[in-house]
Coordinates of C-alpha atoms in Angstrom, one line a residue:
X1 CA 71.7 56.5 136.6
X2 CA 69.1 57.7 139.0
X3 CA 67.3 54.3 139.3
X4 CA 70.7 52.5 139.8
X5 CA 71.6 54.9 142.6
X6 CA 68.3 54.4 144.4
X7 CA 68.8 50.6 144.3
X8 CA 72.3 50.9 145.7
X9 CA 71.0 53.3 148.5
X10 CA 68.4 50.7 149.5
X11 CA 71.2 48.1 149.8
X12 CA 73.4 50.2 152.1
X13 CA 71.7 49.1 155.5
X14 CA 72.4 45.4 154.6
X15 CA 76.1 46.0 154.1
X16 CA 79.0 46.0 156.6
X17 CA 80.7 49.2 157.7
X18 CA 83.6 48.9 155.2
X19 CA 81.4 48.2 152.3
X20 CA 79.0 51.0 153.3
X21 CA 81.9 53.5 153.1
X22 CA 83.0 52.3 149.7
X23 CA 79.4 52.3 148.4
X24 CA 78.9 55.9 149.6
X25 CA 82.1 57.0 147.9
X26 CA 81.0 55.3 144.7
X27 CA 77.7 57.2 144.8
X28 CA 79.4 60.5 145.4
X29 CA 81.8 59.8 142.4
X30 CA 78.9 58.9 140.1
X31 CA 76.9 61.9 141.1
X32 CA 79.8 64.4 140.8
X33 CA 80.8 63.1 137.3
X34 CA 77.2 63.2 136.0
X35 CA 76.6 66.8 137.2
X36 CA 80.0 67.9 135.8
X37 CA 79.3 66.4 132.4
X38 CA 76.0 68.1 132.1
X39 CA 77.5 71.5 133.3
X40 CA 80.3 71.3 130.8
X41 CA 77.9 70.6 127.9
X42 CA 76.0 73.8 128.8
X43 CA 79.0 76.1 129.1
X44 CA 79.7 78.5 126.2
X45 CA 82.9 77.5 124.6
X46 CA 85.4 79.9 123.0
X47 CA 86.4 77.1 120.6
X48 CA 84.5 75.6 117.6
X49 CA 83.0 72.1 118.1
X50 CA 85.7 69.7 116.8
X51 CA 85.3 66.0 116.5
X52 CA 88.1 63.7 117.7
X53 CA 88.3 62.3 114.2
X54 CA 88.8 65.8 112.7
X55 CA 91.5 66.7 115.1
X56 CA 93.4 63.5 114.3
X57 CA 93.1 64.4 110.6
X58 CA 94.4 67.9 111.1
X59 CA 97.1 68.0 113.8
X60 CA 97.3 71.8 113.4
X61 CA 93.9 72.2 115.0
X62 CA 95.2 70.6 118.1
X63 CA 97.8 73.4 118.5
X64 CA 95.3 76.0 117.4
X65 CA 93.1 74.9 120.4
X66 CA 96.0 75.1 122.8
X67 CA 96.9 78.5 121.4
X68 CA 93.5 79.7 122.6
X69 CA 93.3 77.7 125.8
X70 CA 96.8 78.4 127.2
X71 CA 97.0 82.2 127.0
X72 CA 96.0 83.0 130.6
X73 CA 92.6 84.2 129.4
X74 CA 90.5 83.0 132.3
X75 CA 89.9 86.6 133.4
X76 CA 88.8 87.5 129.9
X77 CA 86.6 84.5 129.3
X78 CA 84.9 85.0 132.7
X79 CA 84.4 88.7 132.3
X80 CA 80.8 89.9 132.1
X81 CA 79.6 92.5 129.7
X82 CA 80.0 95.3 132.1
X83 CA 83.7 94.5 132.7
X84 CA 84.3 94.3 128.9
X85 CA 82.5 97.6 128.3
X86 CA 85.4 99.7 129.5
X87 CA 88.1 97.8 127.7
X88 CA 90.0 98.7 124.6
X89 CA 89.2 98.1 120.9
X90 CA 91.7 95.3 120.5
X91 CA 94.1 95.1 117.5
X92 CA 94.1 97.4 114.6
X93 CA 96.1 96.3 111.5
X94 CA 96.9 99.1 109.0
X95 CA 98.2 97.7 105.8
X96 CA 97.7 96.1 102.4
X97 CA 95.1 93.7 101.1
X98 CA 96.0 91.8 97.9
X99 CA 94.8 89.0 95.7
X100 CA 97.6 86.4 95.6
X101 CA 98.2 84.7 92.3
X102 CA 100.3 81.7 93.1
X103 CA 102.1 79.3 90.8
X104 CA 103.9 76.3 92.1
X105 CA 107.1 75.0 90.3
X106 CA 109.9 72.5 91.1
X107 CA 112.5 75.1 90.2
X108 CA 112.3 78.9 90.5
X109 CA 113.3 80.6 87.2
X110 CA 116.5 82.7 86.8
X111 CA 116.6 85.9 84.7
X112 CA 115.4 85.3 81.2
X113 CA 114.4 81.7 81.9
X114 CA 110.9 80.1 81.4
X115 CA 110.0 77.1 83.6
X116 CA 106.9 74.9 83.7
X117 CA 104.7 75.0 86.8
X118 CA 102.8 72.2 88.4
X119 CA 99.7 74.1 89.7
X120 CA 98.1 77.5 90.1
X121 CA 95.8 78.9 92.8
X122 CA 94.3 82.3 93.7
X123 CA 94.0 83.2 97.4
X124 CA 93.5 86.2 99.7
X125 CA 96.7 87.9 100.7
X126 CA 98.5 91.1 101.3
X127 CA 100.7 91.5 104.4
X128 CA 98.2 93.6 106.3
X129 CA 95.3 91.3 105.5
X130 CA 97.4 88.2 106.3
X131 CA 98.3 89.6 109.7
X132 CA 94.7 90.6 110.4
X133 CA 93.4 87.1 109.5
X134 CA 96.2 85.4 111.5
X135 CA 95.3 87.6 114.6
X136 CA 91.6 86.9 114.3
X137 CA 92.0 83.2 113.5
X138 CA 93.5 82.2 116.8
X139 CA 90.6 83.8 118.7
X140 CA 92.5 85.2 121.7
X141 CA 92.1 88.9 121.2
X142 CA 89.3 89.8 123.6
X143 CA 88.0 92.8 121.6
X144 CA 88.6 91.6 118.1
X145 CA 90.7 92.6 115.2
X146 CA 90.1 95.5 112.8
X147 CA 91.6 96.1 109.4
X148 CA 92.3 99.5 107.9
X149 CA 92.9 99.1 104.1
X150 CA 91.7 99.9 100.6
X151 CA 90.6 97.6 97.8
X152 CA 89.3 98.2 94.3
X153 CA 85.7 98.0 93.2
X154 CA 86.3 94.6 91.4
X155 CA 85.9 90.9 92.0
X156 CA 89.2 90.6 93.7
X157 CA 88.2 93.3 96.2
X158 CA 84.9 91.6 96.9
X159 CA 86.6 88.3 97.5
X160 CA 88.9 89.9 100.1
X161 CA 86.0 91.6 101.9
X162 CA 84.1 88.3 101.9
X163 CA 87.0 86.6 103.5
X164 CA 87.3 89.3 106.2
X165 CA 83.6 88.7 107.1
X166 CA 84.2 84.9 107.2
X167 CA 87.0 85.2 109.8
X168 CA 85.4 88.1 111.7
X169 CA 87.9 90.8 110.8
X170 CA 86.2 94.2 111.2
X171 CA 86.5 96.8 108.5
X172 CA 84.8 100.1 107.5
X173 CA 82.2 99.1 104.9
X174 CA 81.8 102.8 103.8
X175 CA 85.4 103.6 103.2
X176 CA 87.1 100.3 102.3
X177 CA 86.5 100.7 98.5
X178 CA 89.1 103.1 97.1
X179 CA 87.6 106.2 95.5
X180 CA 89.0 108.3 92.7
X181 CA 91.5 107.2 90.0
X182 CA 95.1 106.1 89.7
X183 CA 97.5 107.8 87.3
X184 CA 99.1 105.6 84.7
X185 CA 101.4 105.9 81.8
X186 CA 104.7 107.6 81.1
X187 CA 105.7 111.0 82.5
X188 CA 103.5 113.7 81.0
X189 CA 100.9 111.3 79.8
X190 CA 97.5 112.3 81.2
X191 CA 95.9 108.8 81.5
X192 CA 94.0 107.5 84.5
X193 CA 91.9 104.6 85.6
X194 CA 90.0 103.5 88.7
X195 CA 92.0 101.8 91.4
X196 CA 92.3 98.0 91.0
X197 CA 92.7 95.7 94.0
X198 CA 96.3 95.0 94.8
X199 CA 97.7 91.8 93.3
X200 CA 100.7 89.7 94.1
X201 CA 102.0 87.2 91.6
X202 CA 103.9 84.6 93.6
X203 CA 106.2 81.7 92.6
X204 CA 106.7 78.9 95.0
X205 CA 109.4 76.2 94.9
X206 CA 107.7 72.9 95.5
X207 CA 111.0 71.4 96.7
X208 CA 112.0 73.8 99.4
X209 CA 108.8 76.0 99.9
X210 CA 110.8 79.1 99.1
X211 CA 109.1 81.9 97.2
X212 CA 109.5 85.1 95.2
X213 CA 106.8 87.7 95.1
X214 CA 106.0 90.8 93.0
X215 CA 103.4 93.2 94.4
X216 CA 101.3 95.6 92.2
X217 CA 99.8 97.8 95.0
X218 CA 96.9 99.3 93.2
X219 CA 94.2 100.4 95.7
X220 CA 96.6 100.0 98.6
X221 CA 98.3 103.3 97.6
X222 CA 94.9 105.0 97.8
X223 CA 95.1 104.7 101.6
X224 CA 96.2 108.2 102.7
X225 CA 97.7 109.3 106.1
X226 CA 94.5 111.2 106.9
X227 CA 92.5 108.0 106.3
X228 CA 94.7 106.1 108.7
X229 CA 94.5 108.8 111.4
X230 CA 90.7 109.1 111.1
X231 CA 90.2 105.3 111.3
X232 CA 92.2 104.9 114.5
X233 CA 90.9 108.0 116.3
X234 CA 87.2 107.4 115.3
X235 CA 87.1 104.0 117.1
X236 CA 84.7 104.2 120.1
X237 CA 87.3 102.3 122.1
X238 CA 91.0 102.9 121.6
X239 CA 93.2 100.0 120.4
X240 CA 95.7 98.3 122.6
X241 CA 97.9 97.3 119.6
X242 CA 98.4 99.0 116.2
X243 CA 100.4 97.1 113.6
X244 CA 101.6 98.3 110.2
X245 CA 103.9 97.2 107.3
X246 CA 105.5 98.8 104.3
X247 CA 103.2 97.5 101.5
X248 CA 101.3 100.7 101.7
X249 CA 102.6 104.3 101.2
X250 CA 105.4 105.0 103.7
X251 CA 103.7 108.1 104.9
X252 CA 100.6 106.1 105.7
X253 CA 102.5 103.5 107.6
X254 CA 104.3 106.3 109.6
X255 CA 100.9 107.9 110.4
X256 CA 99.7 104.5 111.8
X257 CA 102.6 104.5 114.2
X258 CA 102.2 108.1 115.1
X259 CA 98.5 107.8 115.8
X260 CA 99.0 104.5 117.6
X261 CA 101.5 106.2 119.9
X262 CA 99.0 109.1 120.4
X263 CA 96.3 106.7 121.8
X264 CA 98.9 104.8 123.9
X265 CA 98.7 101.6 122.0
X266 CA 101.6 99.2 121.5
X267 CA 102.9 100.1 118.1
X268 CA 104.4 97.4 115.9
X269 CA 106.3 98.0 112.6
X270 CA 106.9 95.0 110.3
X271 CA 109.6 96.2 107.9
X272 CA 108.3 94.2 105.0
X273 CA 108.9 94.6 102.2
X274 CA 112.2 96.2 103.0
X275 CA 112.6 99.7 101.3
X276 CA 114.4 99.6 98.0
X277 CA 114.0 103.0 96.4
X278 CA 113.6 105.0 99.6
X279 CA 115.2 105.2 103.0
X280 CA 113.4 104.8 106.3
X281 CA 113.7 107.9 108.5
X282 CA 114.6 107.5 112.2
X283 CA 111.0 108.6 113.0
X284 CA 109.8 105.1 112.0
X285 CA 111.9 103.6 114.8
X286 CA 111.1 106.3 117.3
X287 CA 107.4 105.8 117.0
X288 CA 107.6 102.0 117.1
X289 CA 107.5 100.0 120.3
X290 CA 108.4 96.8 118.5
X291 CA 110.1 96.4 115.1
X292 CA 109.9 93.0 113.3
X293 CA 112.2 92.4 110.3
X294 CA 113.3 89.0 109.0
X295 CA 117.0 88.3 108.5
X296 CA 117.1 89.8 104.9
X297 CA 115.1 92.8 105.8
X298 CA 117.3 93.5 108.9
X299 CA 120.4 93.7 106.6
X300 CA 118.7 96.0 104.2
X301 CA 117.4 98.5 106.7
X302 CA 120.8 98.5 108.5
X303 CA 122.7 99.0 105.2
X304 CA 124.5 95.7 105.2
X305 CA 125.2 93.6 102.1
X306 CA 123.4 90.3 101.6
X307 CA 124.8 87.1 103.2
X308 CA 126.3 85.8 100.0
X309 CA 128.1 89.1 99.3
X310 CA 129.6 89.3 102.8
X311 CA 130.9 85.8 102.7
X312 CA 129.9 84.9 106.3
X313 CA 130.1 81.2 106.3
X314 CA 131.3 80.5 109.8
X315 CA 128.1 79.2 111.3
X316 CA 125.1 80.2 113.3
X317 CA 127.0 81.8 116.2
X318 CA 128.6 84.3 113.9
X319 CA 125.3 85.0 112.1
X320 CA 123.6 85.5 115.5
X321 CA 126.3 87.9 116.6
X322 CA 125.9 90.0 113.5
X323 CA 122.1 90.1 113.8
X324 CA 122.3 91.0 117.5
X325 CA 124.5 94.0 116.7
X326 CA 122.2 95.1 113.9
X327 CA 119.1 94.8 116.2
X328 CA 121.0 97.0 118.8
X329 CA 121.5 99.6 116.1
X330 CA 117.8 99.8 115.6
X331 CA 117.2 100.2 119.4
X332 CA 119.7 103.0 119.3
X333 CA 117.7 104.7 116.6
X334 CA 114.8 105.0 119.0
X335 CA 112.8 101.7 119.1
X336 CA 111.1 101.9 122.4
X337 CA 110.9 98.3 123.5
X338 CA 112.3 95.5 121.3
X339 CA 113.5 94.4 117.9
X340 CA 112.3 90.9 117.0
X341 CA 114.1 89.2 114.1
X342 CA 112.3 86.3 112.6
X343 CA 114.7 83.5 111.7
X344 CA 112.7 81.1 109.7
X345 CA 113.1 77.5 110.9
X346 CA 115.3 78.8 113.8
X347 CA 112.4 80.7 115.4
X348 CA 112.9 84.3 116.4
X349 CA 115.4 86.5 118.3
X350 CA 114.2 89.1 120.7
X351 CA 116.6 92.0 121.5
X352 CA 114.8 93.9 124.2
X353 CA 115.7 97.0 126.2
X354 CA 116.6 96.0 129.7
X355 CA 113.8 97.0 132.1
X356 CA 116.4 97.3 134.8
X357 CA 117.6 100.9 134.2
X358 CA 120.9 100.2 135.9
X359 CA 121.7 97.7 133.0
X360 CA 122.0 99.5 129.7
X361 CA 122.8 96.4 127.7
X362 CA 119.7 94.9 125.9
X363 CA 118.7 91.4 126.8
X364 CA 118.8 88.8 124.0
X365 CA 116.3 85.9 124.0
X366 CA 115.9 83.2 121.4
X367 CA 112.4 81.6 121.1
X368 CA 111.0 78.8 118.9
X369 CA 107.7 77.0 118.4
X370 CA 106.5 75.0 121.4
X371 CA 108.1 71.5 121.5
X372 CA 104.7 69.8 121.6
X373 CA 103.6 71.4 118.4
X374 CA 101.5 68.6 116.8
X375 CA 102.5 69.3 113.2
X376 CA 106.2 69.9 113.9
X377 CA 107.3 66.7 112.2
X378 CA 105.3 67.4 109.0
X379 CA 107.3 68.6 106.0
X380 CA 107.5 72.3 105.0
X381 CA 105.2 72.9 102.0
X382 CA 104.9 76.6 101.5
X383 CA 106.5 79.5 103.4
X384 CA 104.3 82.2 101.9
X385 CA 102.7 84.2 104.7
X386 CA 104.7 82.7 107.6
X387 CA 106.2 86.0 108.7
X388 CA 102.7 87.6 108.6
X389 CA 101.3 84.7 110.7
X390 CA 104.0 85.5 113.3
X391 CA 103.2 89.3 113.3
X392 CA 99.5 88.8 113.5
X393 CA 99.6 86.2 116.2
X394 CA 102.1 88.2 118.2
X395 CA 99.8 91.2 118.2
X396 CA 96.8 89.1 119.3
X397 CA 98.7 87.5 122.1
X398 CA 100.0 90.9 123.3
X399 CA 96.4 92.2 123.3
X400 CA 95.5 89.2 125.4
X401 CA 98.0 90.2 128.0
X402 CA 100.9 87.8 127.5
X403 CA 104.5 88.8 128.2
X404 CA 106.6 89.4 125.1
X405 CA 108.7 86.2 125.1
X406 CA 105.6 84.0 125.7
X407 CA 103.7 85.8 123.0
X408 CA 106.6 85.4 120.6
X409 CA 106.9 81.7 121.4
X410 CA 103.3 81.0 120.6
X411 CA 103.5 83.2 117.5
X412 CA 106.4 81.0 116.3
X413 CA 104.1 78.1 116.7
X414 CA 101.4 79.7 114.6
X415 CA 104.0 80.5 111.9
X416 CA 105.5 77.0 112.1
X417 CA 102.0 75.5 111.7
X418 CA 101.3 77.7 108.6
X419 CA 104.2 76.4 106.5
X420 CA 102.8 72.9 106.6
X421 CA 100.0 73.9 104.3
X422 CA 99.8 75.7 101.0
X423 CA 98.8 79.4 100.8
X424 CA 99.0 82.2 103.3
X425 CA 95.6 82.9 104.9
X426 CA 94.4 79.4 104.0
X427 CA 97.2 77.9 106.1
X428 CA 96.3 79.8 109.4
X429 CA 94.6 77.9 112.2

């Protein structure tokens, strides 16, 4: 390029005025393009190096890249180490870590029925771990994602911790292995054993992607409220977002919200799984800035019968009206900012307190995955972990500074992308 430019420069005196102008413009264009290309090659990139061929093979990677690039992170990416030194500790997820045992079948069994499956896989799971991996995988949380959990001293536990390291989820190596023993047996029987890592047998319908799950919590129930409080307060930098779910002991989840509020973090409660043999106190709602149930969980925590028992068959508008009213009930119980109801293929509904104090009626916003989602036309394969993908992504986007509706829109995109592949954490970007 240099030799060619020298030759052109030598020709300039022999050219007419018009040609001289065009020749000079050409030289400026070539020089600028060359310098820019060398500069870009040397810039540190927040994205992994992806070939064009690989992006074409996996459309979800295209959206994953846009998730990272379109989050108004120019200030974060350009910050120097001194600016980052005084910032917060990012996202802390307090919750469960399970080994998923997944069987795929063309038809889910009814009570007493045995059906044949088509395949079986084991994968890393647990609602808390899923959300932590989803938050870390999109790479937008400026100060990283930490996980507060307990696993057993067994192969399943080591597999989960290895996966945390792989995706850069931070955890306390000294405390993550559950100590002590778990009581077993019938009432009055003095038997005990060491904690096993939580497991979740899952059945997935290969036709619809629907699933049923049974969770054996194991070491997850070894996470005590005092452990939660210590983990959040001992961080050298206070978190900006604290997230918890109900796959750990209720008192431990409540402590996560209480301590998160104490350090002025955004507190998020994902009401999954919905309580069955216990009732959530109003303190859960009063300590939560954002509560995230799905449609079924919303009905359970609001004391409503399931859809099929209520006989509500009049269409989406009637469904939305009922869900809006139930979300308002939760706001009235003390939720500080918003209730976000995940609606599956319909996206999510945000019922948010009106920032205008003169308007007491909450605002209602419906959001869905971005229209340009590359994998939107692909078939739904497996819905396991989609709700966790939404919760984890939402926390990361809020940590990055996005407004709630924008964060929820992008989180819908991550969740929509996850259902196009099998598995929970394996399906995240």
